[in-house]
């Protein structure tokens, strides 16, 4: 999709859902235009003494339902268009989950693997230096995304607090526990997807032992959903990371894979170069081969635009759980809808992350911290309730689950926008 706008592709989803949600056309008009965009350049002194300039973005898409919320991504392919699309999805995601936030996203064009720890810290603090007047605990609250982590959130919170001369943990979520992070945030995205799959399991009366699963992307989100499903007896037969994938028809032992991956940093190395290779037989496969496997559940948990018009006809899984944001293009989506593939869409499947981020913000503001059991119980209540609300809309309107999820989101956003008055109200004679 080199020349196609991800943002324009993303907002196409509004059209059908807008009709079903019966929202005022002004609601859709508003959502097609991000509220505010900040673009910055961040000068960083590198360890060898040279100066490098990095591009950074923050997009606040819509704040009708509350302060905007969304992660910060470090990736060489970050672009303003991508950040706009991700911010739009956050608006919809917060509405699906029913949490009082609008949507935002940020990103820096960088390959963090090429930076030393000190360079990464200088870059992260530099980004907040540029953004400090644009964000805030009642304005816009960042969080981690691809290739950013708890330590980076801690640096950013510290930099913001230094600039504002106040201790301000609620400005950012996904922080280390010791700096005001929430218990249960580390696995929240994978866990949220897991709660969705458990609800589907009830509806389809699945026996997990008979359900094969392939997971693309073995980072924060992918690892935890794989771990939780594996613990319930699901057969995780394929996994991949940016360097390639592995397949084993009997399924993998996920806890030991996580341990090895986090030690060796490369999935293929675990089975193909290390000693485990001799103990467990597995095949290597490419990321595109993984997507085309004949499994019951496919979980894209890496990057956007993985299932496109080029490969959609080879996709065999009857159920796809979008843990990544935007892994299916709208063209591919239409083909999958015709095939009756059940897609649990990103704005529902990965909403567990922002839900626990919201809990973190609430705990920071009240200065009172919950147990992990309290966090998980509250998260399960929200995820199960919203999954079933979306599924009921799917059955009521006989539409695909993505359209149902956008309909659900638009009803909430539409109510909030309409509460301030639309054309229908203002054109009435007094
Ligand atoms: P991460 O950086 O922890 O992991 C990303 C993983 O994807 C890594 O294993 C990486 O090697 C792999 N990867 C990168 N490019 C790939 C490619 N082309 N093919 C296969 N694998 C590839 O990131 P994460 O936090 O797990 O995020 C993954 C996805 O989930 C992203 O789309 C992100 O926006 C989404 N998401 C994450 C969260 C969260 O809380 N972490 C919340 C909502 C959505």
Short mmCIF file of C-alpha atoms in Angstrom, two decimals, residues 97-372:
data_model
loop_
_atom_site.label_atom_id
_atom_site.label_comp_id
_atom_site.label_asym_id
_atom_site.label_seq_id
_atom_site.Cartn_x
_atom_site.Cartn_y
_atom_site.Cartn_z
CA UNK A 97 -14.40 -0.02 25.49
CA UNK A 98 -16.62 2.71 26.94
CA UNK A 99 -13.71 4.49 28.66
CA UNK A 100 -13.81 8.30 28.92
CA UNK A 101 -11.08 9.16 26.43
CA UNK A 102 -10.69 10.38 22.89
CA UNK A 103 -7.93 9.13 20.57
CA UNK A 104 -4.34 10.18 19.92
CA UNK A 105 -1.07 8.64 18.76
CA UNK A 106 2.57 9.59 18.47
CA UNK A 107 5.62 8.34 16.70
CA UNK A 108 9.30 8.96 16.02
CA UNK A 109 11.01 7.94 12.79
CA UNK A 110 13.83 5.87 14.24
CA UNK A 111 15.19 2.35 14.36
CA UNK A 112 15.67 2.06 18.13
CA UNK A 113 17.78 -1.07 17.71
CA UNK A 114 20.53 1.13 16.22
CA UNK A 115 20.66 3.47 19.26
CA UNK A 116 22.54 2.97 22.52
CA UNK A 117 20.56 3.15 25.77
CA UNK A 118 21.84 6.66 26.44
CA UNK A 119 20.93 7.85 22.93
CA UNK A 120 17.46 6.38 23.35
CA UNK A 121 17.01 8.17 26.65
CA UNK A 122 18.14 11.50 25.15
CA UNK A 123 15.74 11.01 22.22
CA UNK A 124 12.80 10.16 24.50
CA UNK A 125 13.42 13.13 26.78
CA UNK A 126 13.92 15.37 23.73
CA UNK A 127 10.53 14.29 22.35
CA UNK A 128 8.81 15.27 25.61
CA UNK A 129 10.73 18.56 25.66
CA UNK A 130 9.08 19.38 22.34
CA UNK A 131 5.65 18.00 23.31
CA UNK A 132 5.30 19.15 26.94
CA UNK A 133 2.79 21.89 26.14
CA UNK A 134 0.79 19.69 23.81
CA UNK A 135 0.18 16.79 26.22
CA UNK A 136 -0.93 16.57 29.88
CA UNK A 137 -2.96 14.40 32.27
CA UNK A 138 -6.18 16.24 31.37
CA UNK A 139 -5.23 16.89 27.74
CA UNK A 140 -3.47 14.00 26.04
CA UNK A 141 -1.93 10.97 27.73
CA UNK A 142 0.70 8.91 25.84
CA UNK A 143 1.58 5.21 26.40
CA UNK A 144 3.88 2.59 24.84
CA UNK A 145 3.44 1.15 21.36
CA UNK A 146 5.72 -0.74 18.97
CA UNK A 147 9.37 -0.64 20.17
CA UNK A 148 8.68 1.58 23.18
CA UNK A 149 8.51 0.14 26.68
CA UNK A 150 7.96 0.85 30.38
CA UNK A 151 11.42 2.33 30.92
CA UNK A 152 10.90 4.80 28.07
CA UNK A 153 7.55 5.80 29.60
CA UNK A 154 9.35 6.34 32.92
CA UNK A 155 11.92 8.68 31.27
CA UNK A 156 9.11 10.57 29.56
CA UNK A 157 7.11 10.97 32.78
CA UNK A 158 10.24 12.16 34.58
CA UNK A 159 11.05 14.69 31.85
CA UNK A 160 7.50 16.04 31.84
CA UNK A 161 7.52 16.32 35.66
CA UNK A 162 10.86 18.16 35.53
CA UNK A 163 9.58 20.64 32.93
CA UNK A 164 6.32 21.26 34.82
CA UNK A 165 8.02 21.36 38.24
CA UNK A 166 5.49 18.88 39.65
CA UNK A 167 5.30 15.15 40.10
CA UNK A 168 2.92 14.04 37.40
CA UNK A 169 2.63 10.26 36.96
CA UNK A 170 -0.81 10.55 35.28
CA UNK A 171 0.69 12.23 32.18
CA UNK A 172 1.70 8.88 30.73
CA UNK A 173 0.73 5.23 31.20
CA UNK A 174 2.59 1.97 30.78
CA UNK A 175 5.20 3.14 33.33
CA UNK A 176 7.32 0.81 35.45
CA UNK A 177 5.39 -0.35 38.55
CA UNK A 178 7.96 1.37 40.79
CA UNK A 179 7.16 4.72 39.11
CA UNK A 180 3.37 4.53 39.35
CA UNK A 181 2.60 1.89 36.72
CA UNK A 182 -0.37 -0.41 37.19
CA UNK A 183 -0.13 -4.07 38.00
CA UNK A 184 -1.55 -6.02 35.08
CA UNK A 185 -0.53 -3.46 32.40
CA UNK A 186 2.30 -5.64 31.03
CA UNK A 187 0.02 -8.34 29.65
CA UNK A 188 -3.14 -6.22 29.28
CA UNK A 189 -3.33 -6.13 25.48
CA UNK A 190 -2.80 -9.86 25.03
CA UNK A 191 -5.13 -10.54 27.95
CA UNK A 192 -7.88 -8.38 26.45
CA UNK A 193 -7.68 -10.37 23.20
CA UNK A 194 -7.73 -13.56 25.26
CA UNK A 195 -10.96 -12.49 27.03
CA UNK A 196 -12.53 -11.88 23.60
CA UNK A 197 -11.48 -15.34 22.41
CA UNK A 198 -12.89 -16.90 25.61
CA UNK A 199 -16.27 -15.29 24.86
CA UNK A 200 -16.12 -16.63 21.32
CA UNK A 201 -15.19 -20.04 22.72
CA UNK A 202 -18.46 -20.03 24.72
CA UNK A 203 -20.53 -18.98 21.73
CA UNK A 204 -18.94 -21.57 19.41
CA UNK A 205 -18.61 -24.25 22.10
CA UNK A 206 -14.96 -24.79 21.26
CA UNK A 207 -12.80 -27.41 22.88
CA UNK A 208 -9.43 -25.57 23.07
CA UNK A 209 -7.50 -28.80 22.48
CA UNK A 210 -8.94 -28.89 18.95
CA UNK A 211 -8.26 -25.26 18.13
CA UNK A 212 -5.04 -24.47 16.26
CA UNK A 213 -3.64 -20.94 16.46
CA UNK A 214 -0.96 -19.02 14.52
CA UNK A 215 0.46 -15.79 15.96
CA UNK A 216 2.33 -13.26 13.80
CA UNK A 217 4.54 -11.03 15.97
CA UNK A 218 5.98 -12.31 19.23
CA UNK A 219 6.37 -9.06 21.15
CA UNK A 220 4.42 -7.74 24.11
CA UNK A 221 0.94 -8.33 22.70
CA UNK A 222 1.65 -11.55 20.79
CA UNK A 223 3.54 -13.30 23.59
CA UNK A 224 0.84 -12.80 26.20
CA UNK A 225 -2.13 -13.83 24.09
CA UNK A 226 -0.17 -16.95 23.07
CA UNK A 227 0.76 -17.69 26.70
CA UNK A 228 -2.80 -17.36 28.01
CA UNK A 229 -4.34 -19.43 25.20
CA UNK A 230 -1.66 -22.10 25.59
CA UNK A 231 -2.38 -22.31 29.34
CA UNK A 232 -6.01 -23.07 28.48
CA UNK A 233 -5.02 -25.90 26.13
CA UNK A 234 -5.11 -24.15 22.72
CA UNK A 235 -2.59 -25.48 20.19
CA UNK A 236 -0.23 -22.66 19.22
CA UNK A 237 1.27 -24.18 16.07
CA UNK A 238 3.03 -21.19 14.49
CA UNK A 239 4.76 -18.02 15.66
CA UNK A 240 6.90 -15.37 14.05
CA UNK A 241 8.86 -12.20 14.64
CA UNK A 242 10.39 -9.67 12.27
CA UNK A 243 13.13 -12.14 11.32
CA UNK A 244 10.90 -15.09 10.44
CA UNK A 245 8.68 -17.78 11.89
CA UNK A 246 8.46 -21.34 13.16
CA UNK A 247 5.81 -24.04 12.74
CA UNK A 248 5.19 -27.22 14.68
CA UNK A 249 1.99 -29.16 14.09
CA UNK A 250 1.88 -30.56 17.66
CA UNK A 251 2.02 -27.02 19.05
CA UNK A 252 4.73 -25.19 21.01
CA UNK A 253 5.40 -24.91 24.72
CA UNK A 254 4.88 -21.17 24.96
CA UNK A 255 6.40 -20.36 28.39
CA UNK A 256 9.78 -21.79 27.39
CA UNK A 257 9.60 -20.05 24.00
CA UNK A 258 8.98 -16.71 25.71
CA UNK A 259 11.94 -17.30 27.98
CA UNK A 260 14.26 -18.17 25.07
CA UNK A 261 12.96 -15.38 22.83
CA UNK A 262 13.56 -12.80 25.54
CA UNK A 263 17.05 -14.15 26.13
CA UNK A 264 18.13 -14.71 22.49
CA UNK A 265 15.93 -11.92 21.00
CA UNK A 266 15.27 -14.04 17.90
CA UNK A 267 12.59 -16.70 17.48
CA UNK A 268 14.25 -18.63 14.68
CA UNK A 269 17.44 -18.93 16.70
CA UNK A 270 15.56 -20.71 19.45
CA UNK A 271 14.66 -23.68 17.36
CA UNK A 272 17.21 -23.60 14.63
CA UNK A 273 20.50 -22.56 16.09
CA UNK A 274 20.32 -23.31 19.80
CA UNK A 275 20.30 -26.62 21.61
CA UNK A 276 16.49 -26.73 21.72
CA UNK A 277 16.63 -27.51 18.03
CA UNK A 278 17.73 -31.01 18.83
CA UNK A 279 14.97 -31.46 21.38
CA UNK A 280 11.95 -30.14 19.49
CA UNK A 281 11.36 -30.53 15.80
CA UNK A 282 9.95 -27.54 14.02
CA UNK A 283 9.93 -26.03 10.57
CA UNK A 284 10.88 -22.48 9.74
CA UNK A 285 8.49 -20.39 7.69
CA UNK A 286 8.20 -16.85 6.42
CA UNK A 287 5.76 -14.31 7.77
CA UNK A 288 3.64 -14.56 4.63
CA UNK A 289 3.54 -18.37 4.88
CA UNK A 290 2.38 -18.06 8.50
CA UNK A 291 -0.57 -15.88 7.48
CA UNK A 292 -1.68 -18.45 4.93
CA UNK A 293 -1.65 -21.47 7.26
CA UNK A 294 -4.72 -23.65 7.57
CA UNK A 295 -5.39 -22.90 11.25
CA UNK A 296 -8.62 -22.19 13.12
CA UNK A 297 -7.48 -18.87 14.61
CA UNK A 298 -5.00 -16.45 13.04
CA UNK A 299 -3.66 -13.68 15.28
CA UNK A 300 -1.77 -10.87 13.51
CA UNK A 301 0.07 -9.17 16.40
CA UNK A 302 2.85 -7.28 14.59
CA UNK A 303 2.21 -4.42 12.19
CA UNK A 304 -0.50 -2.98 9.95
CA UNK A 305 -1.21 -3.95 6.31
CA UNK A 306 -0.30 -7.63 6.56
CA UNK A 307 -3.39 -9.02 4.80
CA UNK A 308 -3.90 -7.17 1.55
CA UNK A 309 -5.56 -7.74 -1.81
CA UNK A 310 -2.37 -9.57 -2.87
CA UNK A 311 -2.59 -12.38 -0.31
CA UNK A 312 -6.20 -12.33 0.90
CA UNK A 313 -7.30 -15.15 -1.37
CA UNK A 314 -4.73 -17.44 0.27
CA UNK A 315 -5.94 -16.75 3.82
CA UNK A 316 -7.58 -19.89 5.19
CA UNK A 317 -8.24 -19.23 8.88
CA UNK A 318 -12.01 -18.88 9.58
CA UNK A 319 -11.31 -16.67 12.61
CA UNK A 320 -8.87 -13.72 12.70
CA UNK A 321 -8.17 -11.80 15.90
CA UNK A 322 -6.59 -8.43 15.14
CA UNK A 323 -4.23 -7.87 18.05
CA UNK A 324 -2.15 -5.52 15.86
CA UNK A 325 -3.70 -2.28 14.70
CA UNK A 326 -4.92 -2.34 11.11
CA UNK A 327 -3.39 -5.62 9.92
CA UNK A 328 -6.09 -6.04 7.24
CA UNK A 329 -6.61 -3.45 4.50
CA UNK A 330 -10.17 -2.43 3.65
CA UNK A 331 -9.92 -4.16 0.25
CA UNK A 332 -8.88 -7.44 1.87
CA UNK A 333 -11.53 -6.94 4.53
CA UNK A 334 -14.28 -6.95 1.90
CA UNK A 335 -13.02 -10.26 0.49
CA UNK A 336 -12.88 -11.83 3.95
CA UNK A 337 -16.39 -10.55 4.75
CA UNK A 338 -17.66 -12.33 1.61
CA UNK A 339 -15.92 -15.51 2.78
CA UNK A 340 -17.68 -15.11 6.16
CA UNK A 341 -14.35 -15.04 8.00
CA UNK A 342 -15.05 -13.89 11.55
CA UNK A 343 -12.72 -10.99 12.31
CA UNK A 344 -12.53 -9.71 15.88
CA UNK A 345 -11.45 -6.19 14.87
CA UNK A 346 -8.51 -4.30 16.35
CA UNK A 347 -10.65 -1.64 18.01
CA UNK A 348 -12.14 -4.41 20.16
CA UNK A 349 -9.49 -7.17 20.19
CA UNK A 350 -6.63 -4.97 21.41
CA UNK A 351 -8.69 -2.58 23.56
CA UNK A 352 -7.44 -4.37 26.70
CA UNK A 353 -4.24 -2.30 26.58
CA UNK A 354 -5.91 1.09 26.72
CA UNK A 355 -8.42 -0.21 29.25
CA UNK A 356 -5.68 -1.01 31.77
CA UNK A 357 -3.88 2.21 30.81
CA UNK A 358 -7.07 3.97 31.88
CA UNK A 359 -6.94 2.05 35.18
CA UNK A 360 -3.34 3.20 35.63
CA UNK A 361 -4.37 6.84 35.10
CA UNK A 362 -7.27 6.46 37.55
CA UNK A 363 -4.92 4.95 40.19
CA UNK A 364 -2.34 7.74 39.65
CA UNK A 365 -5.00 10.39 40.11
CA UNK A 366 -6.47 8.87 43.24
CA UNK A 367 -3.05 7.93 44.60
CA UNK A 368 -4.43 4.53 45.60
CA UNK A 369 -3.27 1.34 43.90
CA UNK A 370 -5.19 -1.85 43.10
CA UNK A 371 -4.14 -5.49 43.31
CA UNK A 372 -3.52 -7.39 40.09
#
